[in-house]
Every structure is written in C-alpha cells, then in structure tokens.
Amino acid sequence: MPRKELFKRYVLFFISVVFQGIAVALITYADIGTTPISSANYVLSLHSDFTLGDTTLIFNLMLLLLQLTLIFIGDYKLKDHAINMLMQIPTCLVFSVMIDISTNVLTLVLSEHNYVLSWVLVVLGTVLLALAVSMSVIASVCMVPGEYFIKLFHPLVKKSFSFVKTFFDIFLVSSAVIISLFLTGFTEIEGVREGTLFAALTTGPIVHIFIPRLKDRLTKLISKSPITPVFIKMSA
C-alpha cells in the first residue's frame, strides 16, 4: 500500500476514534445507561476519583496485556501483531481523552436535562458511534483493544468472532451489575439501563446501514483501488 494512502487510512481511523469517544460521552451523559463495553468502567468511575476516560484507559491497557498473553499462549507470531498492538496505545489515549473532553463540554452546555433529552442524547450518540465504527471498518488499518482481543481469543476457543463478541459484551454488562450492587450495598444498579440495551441492539444494524453508503465515497478519498475491510466491529 502506498505511504500516502496508508497515512490517509490512519487519519480516517483516528477521526473515527475521536467520534467514538464523543459518542460514548453522549450516551453516558444521558444518564440512562452507557455502552456495554463502557458499563463496568463507568461504574468504577462513579466510586473512585478516576474519570470515565481514566478507567477506560486502564481497562484498554489491561486488554493490551491480555493480547500479549494470548499471543504467547496461542500459535501466534509476535511480529505479525506488533504494529497493530503498538497502534492501540495512541488509540487508547485519544479515545480516553475524547471521552473526558466531551463529558466536560456536555456538563457546561447541558447542566440539566430531562428524560426526553436523555433519549435524544442516547440516539444521537448511538448513531455517531455507528458512523465512527463504519469509518474505522473502511479505514481497515487498526482495531480498538476490545475487538483485537476478541480477534486473538476467538480462534483459541474455536468460536466465531460474533459469538465471542456477544459473550464479551454480556460479561462486561453482568460485571457492571455485580460491581454496582456490591459498591452500593445491594441497593441499586448503576450504568446499566434502557440506554445500554438500546445501544447494544441498534449499533450493529446501523453500522450495516452506514458501511455500504460510505464505503465508495470514503474509499475514493483515500485510495485509487478499494481494499475490502478485513473485519467488522459491532460496538464500542
């Protein structure tokens, strides 16, 4: 791949990461749940001095360590995954910083919001998240830590990527519920509500609506010869 094209693809990917951070902030700030992969991080941020961006960064760095462990456990060659793993470090930083910046902006602009506005934020955030995921799929140069972990893990358990992804999301949401109950003395569940269910059920279908409509246009901007994406991410 020409360097100029590769550069454009990475620019598109990191724009998608920025949008993903904004989307997570919108959904979370609505206060009727958050995305499945952010649910446990959000609960931990409520009961610590860390922001959601901080806990997200820590979580993603832990996933990087798990990826490295899977490479040594599985029949993988480190050199085949080194670049992808290294690129996840700036990805984690940009994603986490954008979550906190967007949350601070929302706090200034929308100090108070009702239930209807909460749903507007969730829908807007979910559509933006799907758009961002579609852009990263079309860029086809890198994956966020959660997806890359699944990419390495699913062959080891001999299950499909989508099956492991679904199980992983369920595990994270269940963990958020358990952690929340434990930290609140079994009085309430935080971070997992109707907004979480909406984001989980609709992000994937919206991605599949966006990709065919964006692929040709974006590919013309970054490449003379379209490259078929090697993966499809369903949520963030």
XYZ file of C-alpha atoms in Angstrom:
236
model
C 0.000 0.000 0.000
C 1.416 3.467 -0.906
C 2.501 5.511 2.104
C 0.184 8.360 1.179
C -2.808 6.030 1.154
C -1.727 4.380 4.392
C -1.429 7.803 6.020
C -4.946 8.743 4.871
C -6.332 5.488 6.219
C -4.775 6.118 9.635
C -6.153 9.675 9.630
C -9.620 8.283 8.892
C -9.213 5.703 11.640
C -8.190 8.239 14.276
C -11.061 10.534 13.272
C -13.326 7.548 13.916
C -11.722 7.084 17.353
C -12.429 10.745 18.173
C -16.064 10.251 17.151
C -16.274 7.084 19.250
C -15.093 8.987 22.323
C -17.694 11.712 21.737
C -20.394 9.083 21.190
C -19.620 7.256 24.438
C -19.726 10.576 26.308
C -23.125 11.448 24.796
C -24.646 8.083 25.672
C -23.188 8.063 29.174
C -24.097 11.672 29.970
C -27.727 10.875 29.165
C -27.701 9.009 32.492
C -29.918 6.160 31.336
C -27.098 3.695 30.829
C -23.932 3.540 28.758
C -22.441 1.312 26.064
C -21.884 -2.335 27.054
C -18.099 -2.140 26.820
C -18.050 1.033 28.954
C -20.516 -0.158 31.594
C -18.049 -1.596 34.120
C -15.641 1.309 33.575
C -18.450 3.772 34.238
C -19.492 2.095 37.484
C -15.894 2.119 38.730
C -15.563 5.818 37.839
C -18.634 6.601 39.979
C -16.964 5.109 43.043
C -13.432 6.442 42.624
C -11.504 9.599 41.870
C -10.964 8.389 38.306
C -12.940 9.768 35.374
C -14.605 7.519 32.811
C -11.722 8.334 30.488
C -9.241 7.203 33.149
C -10.958 3.888 33.839
C -11.382 3.303 30.093
C -7.662 3.852 29.542
C -6.747 1.448 32.348
C -9.176 -1.159 31.026
C -7.821 -0.918 27.479
C -4.214 -1.163 28.660
C -5.195 -4.323 30.562
C -6.661 -5.677 27.318
C -3.316 -4.977 25.633
C -1.565 -7.088 28.265
C -4.128 -9.839 27.743
C -3.490 -9.681 23.996
C 0.219 -10.159 24.613
C -0.581 -13.130 26.844
C -2.790 -14.686 24.152
C -0.024 -14.286 21.578
C 2.353 -16.312 23.739
C -0.315 -18.876 24.639
C -1.679 -19.305 21.131
C 0.045 -20.205 17.910
C 0.800 -16.583 17.020
C 3.938 -14.759 15.929
C 4.547 -11.509 17.780
C 5.952 -9.798 14.680
C 2.622 -10.316 12.876
C 0.752 -8.379 15.571
C 3.364 -5.919 16.863
C 2.327 -2.936 14.710
C -1.364 -3.400 15.484
C -0.653 -3.615 19.194
C 1.598 -0.555 19.178
C -1.017 1.472 17.308
C -3.536 0.629 20.015
C -1.570 2.744 22.525
C -2.273 6.118 20.837
C -5.761 4.809 20.051
C -6.419 4.239 23.765
C -5.096 7.691 24.655
C -7.150 9.543 22.024
C -10.314 7.589 22.869
C -9.999 8.175 26.620
C -9.125 11.872 26.305
C -12.072 12.484 23.970
C -14.480 10.841 26.427
C -13.410 13.232 29.198
C -13.261 16.345 26.996
C -16.718 15.642 25.571
C -18.145 14.958 29.027
C -16.763 18.274 30.330
C -18.264 20.148 27.364
C -21.637 18.468 27.899
C -21.525 19.403 31.580
C -21.051 23.057 30.656
C -23.679 23.106 27.900
C -26.298 20.821 29.443
C -26.085 21.208 33.194
C -29.605 19.764 33.476
C -31.622 17.528 31.168
C -34.934 15.674 31.324
C -35.796 12.129 30.263
C -36.740 13.135 26.708
C -33.412 14.909 26.196
C -31.670 11.880 27.673
C -33.117 9.758 24.884
C -32.093 12.345 22.299
C -28.522 12.086 23.592
C -28.610 8.275 23.523
C -29.955 8.121 19.971
C -27.524 10.774 18.744
C -24.630 9.043 20.481
C -25.587 5.633 19.088
C -25.819 6.955 15.517
C -22.464 8.737 15.915
C -20.940 5.566 17.355
C -22.190 3.536 14.398
C -20.803 6.140 11.994
C -17.435 6.032 13.747
C -17.310 2.243 13.678
C -18.174 2.275 9.972
C -15.330 4.711 9.296
C -12.846 2.521 11.156
C -14.000 -0.530 9.216
C -13.498 1.282 5.912
C -10.074 2.561 7.035
C -9.120 -1.086 7.666
C -5.753 -0.422 9.319
C -6.286 -0.957 13.038
C -8.709 -2.202 15.680
C -9.588 -0.901 19.113
C -8.279 -3.071 22.006
C -11.604 -4.765 22.752
C -12.051 -6.001 19.186
C -8.414 -7.007 18.735
C -8.550 -9.012 21.953
C -11.551 -10.906 20.579
C -9.789 -11.392 17.236
C -6.937 -13.166 19.056
C -9.152 -15.006 21.521
C -11.935 -16.479 19.365
C -9.693 -18.919 17.400
C -8.354 -20.310 20.688
C -11.860 -21.251 21.872
C -12.916 -22.273 18.342
C -15.917 -19.947 18.280
C -16.873 -17.258 15.775
C -15.853 -13.628 16.288
C -19.501 -12.527 16.622
C -20.247 -15.232 19.216
C -17.283 -14.249 21.399
C -18.085 -10.541 20.925
C -21.641 -11.086 22.164
C -20.422 -13.146 25.122
C -17.797 -10.484 25.937
C -20.429 -7.710 25.973
C -22.731 -9.795 28.179
C -19.812 -10.479 30.530
C -18.988 -6.769 30.813
C -22.594 -5.740 31.452
C -23.008 -8.520 34.028
C -19.770 -7.422 35.694
C -21.056 -3.844 35.829
C -24.266 -5.009 37.526
C -22.387 -7.127 40.091
C -19.807 -4.408 40.830
C -22.551 -1.798 41.159
C -24.585 -3.927 43.560
C -21.509 -4.635 45.654
C -20.379 -0.990 45.822
C -23.874 0.337 46.643
C -24.579 -2.249 49.308
C -27.014 -4.066 47.014
C -29.333 -1.042 46.885
C -29.167 -0.085 43.187
C -27.769 -0.869 39.764
C -25.749 1.882 38.105
C -24.703 2.327 34.487
C -26.928 -0.400 33.050
C -30.346 0.794 31.956
C -32.560 1.134 28.891
C -29.918 3.223 27.132
C -27.468 0.335 27.398
C -29.959 -2.052 25.822
C -30.721 0.417 23.016
C -27.034 0.958 22.207
C -26.324 -2.783 22.304
C -29.202 -3.711 19.992
C -29.011 -0.893 17.442
C -25.318 -0.068 16.924
C -24.622 -3.151 14.799
C -27.627 -2.761 12.458
C -26.881 0.955 11.961
C -23.259 0.098 11.125
C -24.508 -2.235 8.389
C -26.650 0.615 7.036
C -23.751 3.083 7.020
C -20.980 0.929 5.520
C -22.386 0.394 2.001
C -23.366 4.071 1.799
C -19.987 5.390 2.951
C -17.569 2.834 1.560
C -17.336 4.092 -2.042
C -17.197 7.763 -1.093
C -14.543 7.396 1.601
C -12.507 4.894 -0.391
C -12.266 7.378 -3.271
C -10.757 9.888 -0.844
C -8.085 7.562 0.486
C -7.400 5.022 -2.246
C -7.452 4.504 -6.002
C -8.065 0.800 -5.538
C -10.638 -0.174 -2.862
C -9.497 -2.612 -0.198
C -12.068 -4.925 1.300
C -12.200 -4.458 5.092
C -10.869 -7.476 6.959
C -13.077 -7.056 9.995
C -16.356 -5.554 11.114
C -16.740 -4.126 14.617
C -20.208 -4.209 16.061
C -19.930 -1.851 19.065
C -17.568 0.213 21.154
